CSV table of C-alpha atoms in Angstrom, one decimal:
chain,number,residue,atom,x,y,z
A,1,UNK,CA,0.0,0.1,-0.1
A,2,UNK,CA,1.2,3.5,-0.9
A,3,UNK,CA,0.8,7.1,0.2
A,4,UNK,CA,1.5,10.5,-0.5
A,5,UNK,CA,4.4,12.1,1.1
A,6,UNK,CA,3.4,16.5,1.5
A,7,UNK,CA,5.5,19.1,2.1
A,8,UNK,CA,5.0,21.8,5.0
A,9,UNK,CA,3.1,23.6,2.1
A,10,UNK,CA,0.6,20.9,1.4
A,11,UNK,CA,2.1,19.7,-1.7
A,12,UNK,CA,2.4,16.2,-2.8
A,13,UNK,CA,6.4,15.7,-3.2
A,14,UNK,CA,6.6,11.9,-3.5
A,15,UNK,CA,5.0,8.6,-2.9
A,16,UNK,CA,6.3,6.1,-0.5
A,17,UNK,CA,5.4,2.4,0.3
A,18,UNK,CA,3.7,1.7,3.6
A,19,UNK,CA,5.5,-0.7,6.3
A,20,UNK,CA,4.0,-3.9,7.0
A,21,UNK,CA,2.9,-3.0,10.5
A,22,UNK,CA,0.0,-0.7,9.0
A,23,UNK,CA,-1.6,-4.0,7.4
A,24,UNK,CA,-1.3,-5.8,11.0
A,25,UNK,CA,-5.5,-6.8,12.1
A,26,UNK,CA,-6.6,-4.2,14.8
A,27,UNK,CA,-7.6,-5.6,18.1
A,28,UNK,CA,-9.6,-3.0,20.4
A,29,UNK,CA,-9.6,-6.0,23.3
A,30,UNK,CA,-6.1,-6.0,23.1
A,31,UNK,CA,-5.5,-2.3,23.0
A,32,UNK,CA,-7.8,-1.6,25.7
A,33,UNK,CA,-5.4,-4.4,27.9
A,34,UNK,CA,-2.4,-2.5,27.0
A,35,UNK,CA,-3.9,1.2,27.4
A,36,UNK,CA,-5.2,-0.2,30.8
A,37,UNK,CA,-1.6,-2.2,32.0
A,38,UNK,CA,0.3,0.9,31.3
A,39,UNK,CA,-2.2,3.9,32.6
A,40,UNK,CA,-2.1,1.7,36.2
A,41,UNK,CA,1.3,2.4,36.4
A,42,UNK,CA,0.0,6.2,37.5
A,43,UNK,CA,-1.9,4.8,40.2
A,44,UNK,CA,-1.5,6.0,43.8
A,45,UNK,CA,-1.8,3.1,47.1
A,46,UNK,CA,-4.4,4.5,49.4
A,47,UNK,CA,-5.6,2.7,52.7
A,48,UNK,CA,-6.5,3.1,55.9
A,49,UNK,CA,-3.8,4.0,58.9
A,50,UNK,CA,-3.2,0.7,61.0
A,51,UNK,CA,-4.2,3.0,64.3
A,52,UNK,CA,-6.7,5.1,62.7
A,53,UNK,CA,-9.7,5.5,65.0
A,54,UNK,CA,-7.9,3.4,67.5
A,55,UNK,CA,-6.1,6.0,69.4
A,56,UNK,CA,-7.8,5.8,72.3
A,57,UNK,CA,-8.0,4.3,76.4
A,58,UNK,CA,-11.3,2.5,75.7
A,59,UNK,CA,-13.4,0.6,78.3
A,60,UNK,CA,-16.4,-1.6,77.9
A,61,UNK,CA,-18.6,-0.4,81.7
A,62,UNK,CA,-19.8,-3.9,81.4
A,63,UNK,CA,-23.8,-4.8,82.7
A,64,UNK,CA,-25.6,-3.2,85.3
A,65,UNK,CA,-25.7,0.3,84.2
A,66,UNK,CA,-28.5,1.2,82.2
A,67,UNK,CA,-26.2,2.0,79.2
A,68,UNK,CA,-25.0,0.4,75.9
A,69,UNK,CA,-21.6,-2.3,76.5
A,70,UNK,CA,-19.7,-0.3,73.7
A,71,UNK,CA,-16.2,1.0,74.1
A,72,UNK,CA,-15.9,4.5,76.1
A,73,UNK,CA,-13.1,6.3,77.3
A,74,UNK,CA,-13.3,7.3,80.7
A,75,UNK,CA,-13.1,3.9,82.2
A,76,UNK,CA,-16.1,2.7,80.4
A,77,UNK,CA,-18.4,5.9,81.5
A,78,UNK,CA,-17.4,8.8,79.1
A,79,UNK,CA,-18.0,8.6,74.9
A,80,UNK,CA,-18.0,6.0,72.6
A,81,UNK,CA,-14.7,5.2,70.5
A,82,UNK,CA,-12.6,2.3,68.7
A,83,UNK,CA,-15.9,0.9,67.3
A,84,UNK,CA,-17.1,1.2,64.4
A,85,UNK,CA,-20.5,2.7,64.4
A,86,UNK,CA,-19.3,5.6,67.1
A,87,UNK,CA,-18.3,8.9,66.1
A,88,UNK,CA,-14.5,9.0,65.2
A,89,UNK,CA,-14.4,5.3,65.3
A,90,UNK,CA,-12.1,3.0,63.0
A,91,UNK,CA,-13.3,1.6,59.6
A,92,UNK,CA,-14.8,-1.2,58.7
A,93,UNK,CA,-13.4,-3.4,55.8
A,94,UNK,CA,-11.2,0.3,54.6
A,95,UNK,CA,-9.3,0.2,51.5
A,96,UNK,CA,-5.7,-1.7,52.2
A,97,UNK,CA,-2.3,0.1,51.1
A,98,UNK,CA,-0.9,-3.2,50.7
A,99,UNK,CA,-3.4,-3.7,47.8
A,100,UNK,CA,-2.0,-4.7,44.0
A,101,UNK,CA,-3.8,-2.4,41.8
A,102,UNK,CA,-1.2,-2.4,39.4
A,103,UNK,CA,-2.2,-4.2,36.1
A,104,UNK,CA,0.4,-6.4,34.2
A,105,UNK,CA,0.7,-7.5,30.7
A,106,UNK,CA,2.8,-9.7,28.6
A,107,UNK,CA,5.4,-7.8,26.6
A,108,UNK,CA,4.1,-10.0,23.3
A,109,UNK,CA,1.1,-8.2,24.0
A,110,UNK,CA,2.0,-5.1,24.5
A,111,UNK,CA,4.0,-4.9,21.0
A,112,UNK,CA,1.1,-6.3,19.4
A,113,UNK,CA,-1.1,-4.0,20.9
A,114,UNK,CA,0.9,-1.2,19.7
A,115,UNK,CA,1.1,-2.5,16.2
A,116,UNK,CA,-2.4,-3.0,16.4
A,117,UNK,CA,-3.4,0.9,17.3
A,118,UNK,CA,-0.9,1.9,14.4
A,119,UNK,CA,-2.8,-0.1,11.7
A,120,UNK,CA,-5.9,1.7,13.3
A,121,UNK,CA,-4.9,4.9,12.4
A,122,UNK,CA,-5.0,3.9,8.8
A,123,UNK,CA,-8.7,3.4,8.9
A,124,UNK,CA,-11.0,6.4,8.6
A,125,UNK,CA,-13.8,4.8,9.4
A,126,UNK,CA,-12.4,4.3,12.6
A,127,UNK,CA,-11.4,7.4,12.8
A,128,UNK,CA,-13.9,9.5,12.4
A,129,UNK,CA,-15.9,6.9,14.8
A,130,UNK,CA,-13.6,8.2,17.7
A,131,UNK,CA,-14.7,11.7,16.9
A,132,UNK,CA,-12.1,13.0,14.4
A,133,UNK,CA,-13.1,15.3,11.9
A,134,UNK,CA,-11.0,14.8,8.3
A,135,UNK,CA,-12.6,17.8,6.4
A,136,UNK,CA,-10.6,18.4,3.6
A,137,UNK,CA,-8.3,14.9,4.7
A,138,UNK,CA,-8.5,12.7,1.7
A,139,UNK,CA,-5.8,9.8,2.4
A,140,UNK,CA,-4.4,8.6,5.8
A,141,UNK,CA,-2.0,7.9,7.1
A,142,UNK,CA,-1.2,11.6,6.5
A,143,UNK,CA,2.8,12.1,6.1
A,144,UNK,CA,4.7,15.0,6.0
A,145,UNK,CA,8.7,15.6,4.8
A,146,UNK,CA,11.1,16.2,7.6
A,147,UNK,CA,11.4,19.8,7.0
A,148,UNK,CA,8.5,19.6,9.1
A,149,UNK,CA,10.5,18.7,12.2
A,150,UNK,CA,12.9,21.9,11.7
A,151,UNK,CA,9.4,24.4,12.4
A,152,UNK,CA,10.2,26.4,15.4
A,153,UNK,CA,7.2,28.8,15.4
A,154,UNK,CA,4.0,27.9,16.9
A,155,UNK,CA,2.1,29.9,13.7
A,156,UNK,CA,4.0,28.4,11.2
A,157,UNK,CA,2.8,24.6,13.0
A,158,UNK,CA,-0.1,25.7,12.5
A,159,UNK,CA,-0.2,26.9,8.8
A,160,UNK,CA,1.0,23.4,8.0
A,161,UNK,CA,-1.8,21.4,9.7
A,162,UNK,CA,-4.0,24.0,8.4
A,163,UNK,CA,-2.7,23.1,4.5
A,164,UNK,CA,-2.1,19.4,5.6
A,165,UNK,CA,-6.2,19.4,5.9
A,166,UNK,CA,-6.4,19.2,9.6
A,167,UNK,CA,-8.2,22.6,10.3
A,168,UNK,CA,-11.6,21.3,11.2
A,169,UNK,CA,-10.2,18.6,13.8
A,170,UNK,CA,-8.1,21.5,15.4
A,171,UNK,CA,-11.2,23.5,15.5
A,172,UNK,CA,-13.0,20.7,17.5
A,173,UNK,CA,-10.4,19.9,19.9
A,174,UNK,CA,-10.4,23.7,20.6
A,175,UNK,CA,-13.9,23.9,21.0
A,176,UNK,CA,-14.1,21.4,23.6
A,177,UNK,CA,-11.9,22.5,26.1
A,178,UNK,CA,-14.6,23.0,29.1
A,179,UNK,CA,-14.4,23.7,32.9
A,180,UNK,CA,-15.3,20.4,34.8
A,181,UNK,CA,-17.9,19.5,36.8
A,182,UNK,CA,-17.1,18.6,40.3
A,183,UNK,CA,-14.3,18.7,42.9
A,184,UNK,CA,-11.5,18.0,40.6
A,185,UNK,CA,-11.6,21.5,39.2
A,186,UNK,CA,-10.3,22.5,42.4
A,187,UNK,CA,-7.4,19.7,42.9
A,188,UNK,CA,-5.3,20.5,39.7
A,189,UNK,CA,-7.5,19.3,36.9
A,190,UNK,CA,-9.9,22.4,36.0
A,191,UNK,CA,-10.5,21.8,32.1
A,192,UNK,CA,-11.7,18.9,30.5
A,193,UNK,CA,-10.2,18.9,26.9
A,194,UNK,CA,-10.5,17.0,23.5
A,195,UNK,CA,-7.8,14.8,21.7
A,196,UNK,CA,-6.8,16.6,18.4
A,197,UNK,CA,-4.1,15.2,16.1
A,198,UNK,CA,-0.9,13.3,16.7
A,199,UNK,CA,2.6,14.1,15.5
A,200,UNK,CA,5.0,11.5,15.4
A,201,UNK,CA,8.7,12.3,14.6
A,202,UNK,CA,11.9,10.7,14.3
A,203,UNK,CA,14.2,12.3,17.0
A,204,UNK,CA,13.3,13.8,20.7
A,205,UNK,CA,15.4,17.1,20.3
A,206,UNK,CA,13.5,18.4,17.4
A,207,UNK,CA,12.2,21.8,17.1
A,208,UNK,CA,8.7,20.9,16.5
A,209,UNK,CA,7.5,19.1,19.9
A,210,UNK,CA,8.1,22.9,21.3
A,211,UNK,CA,6.5,24.5,18.5
A,212,UNK,CA,3.5,22.3,18.7
A,213,UNK,CA,3.1,22.0,22.6
A,214,UNK,CA,0.9,25.1,22.6
A,215,UNK,CA,-1.7,24.1,20.1
A,216,UNK,CA,-5.0,23.1,21.5
A,217,UNK,CA,-5.4,18.7,21.6
A,218,UNK,CA,-2.2,18.5,19.4
A,219,UNK,CA,0.8,16.0,20.8
A,220,UNK,CA,4.1,15.2,19.6
A,221,UNK,CA,6.0,12.0,20.4
A,222,UNK,CA,9.2,10.9,19.4
A,223,UNK,CA,8.9,7.2,17.3
A,224,UNK,CA,11.1,5.8,20.1
A,225,UNK,CA,8.4,6.7,22.7
A,226,UNK,CA,5.4,6.0,20.7
A,227,UNK,CA,3.2,3.7,23.0
A,228,UNK,CA,-0.5,2.8,22.9
A,229,UNK,CA,-1.4,5.7,25.6
A,230,UNK,CA,-0.6,8.6,22.6
A,231,UNK,CA,-2.3,6.6,19.7
A,232,UNK,CA,-5.2,5.4,21.5
A,233,UNK,CA,-6.0,7.8,24.6
A,234,UNK,CA,-9.1,6.0,27.0
A,235,UNK,CA,-8.2,3.0,25.7
A,236,UNK,CA,-10.3,3.9,22.1
A,237,UNK,CA,-7.9,3.4,19.0
A,238,UNK,CA,-7.3,5.1,15.6
A,239,UNK,CA,-6.6,8.5,16.6
A,240,UNK,CA,-5.6,11.0,13.6
A,241,UNK,CA,-2.1,10.9,13.2
A,242,UNK,CA,0.5,12.5,11.2
A,243,UNK,CA,3.9,11.1,10.7
A,244,UNK,CA,7.1,12.9,9.3
A,245,UNK,CA,9.0,10.3,6.4
A,246,UNK,CA,11.6,9.4,9.1
A,247,UNK,CA,9.5,8.5,11.8
A,248,UNK,CA,7.2,6.3,9.0
A,249,UNK,CA,10.4,4.4,7.9
A,250,UNK,CA,11.9,4.0,11.2
A,251,UNK,CA,9.1,2.5,13.4
A,252,UNK,CA,9.2,-0.8,11.5
A,253,UNK,CA,12.7,-1.2,12.7
A,254,UNK,CA,12.0,0.2,16.3
A,255,UNK,CA,9.5,-2.7,16.5
A,256,UNK,CA,11.8,-5.8,15.1
A,257,UNK,CA,14.4,-4.2,17.4
A,258,UNK,CA,12.0,-4.8,20.6
A,259,UNK,CA,10.8,-8.1,19.4
A,260,UNK,CA,14.1,-9.6,18.5
A,261,UNK,CA,15.0,-8.6,21.8
A,262,UNK,CA,12.1,-10.4,23.7
A,263,UNK,CA,13.4,-13.0,21.3
A,264,UNK,CA,16.8,-13.2,22.5
A,265,UNK,CA,16.1,-13.2,26.4
A,266,UNK,CA,13.6,-15.9,25.7
A,267,UNK,CA,16.5,-18.1,24.6
A,268,UNK,CA,18.8,-17.2,27.5
A,269,UNK,CA,16.2,-17.9,30.0
A,270,UNK,CA,15.3,-21.4,28.4
A,271,UNK,CA,19.3,-21.8,28.7
A,272,UNK,CA,19.8,-21.0,31.7
A,273,UNK,CA,16.8,-23.5,32.8
A,274,UNK,CA,18.4,-26.3,30.7
A,275,UNK,CA,21.7,-25.7,32.7
A,276,UNK,CA,20.6,-25.3,36.1
A,277,UNK,CA,18.6,-28.9,35.3
């Protein structure tokens, strides 16, 4: 399958073959599983203190005093404390800090999920189902020349994106920014935002990373750090993606290197087990 390469002015300059990775089957279930496994690394353990609600000297008064036999302060005749039904008492079946909240995923499954998420970006039906506006975009994926990585001004990046046909999706992301309902607005997450186009570049020091970071909804990521989290925010695949030519040609090599590393590690483990026997 071939695709067109655009320059920073929106003109077609050449056609290249897409890597075989774009022919991989789209697996929404595998993509969601990988997303949750990666996202769970951010979870913070929470739980009650072992001594919470128990920092009182209490005693039960016993029978014969015409009062309930709950644990009380003051030698058994004061305020009810310690028990779960009292004010300031302990919690019953409260969350425990040692609970395992991080999900795990096999490395091969994680790689296959990444391949599946990349393949989903080619299907215009899936991209529109995710909510993106294709507008004047004629074909996916959008591939731009490497000159795009050298842009240093936000206005130049914006002009190039408009000439590539993603203006309608940028407008959708801009209008989608709104104030969050509830207490979350007071806890460092005041706004809810829409996800716009994802730009994938070939190197982590590309000037366009800083130039495009102030555009609402746009994310820029080097190909070596590309993850399911970028390609499928929220676990939903088929994000509108813009590739630079170098990034597109190197993605297949990156995944092959990772896969070969896993195979070599597996062979070493098998050899080690054989020696131990």
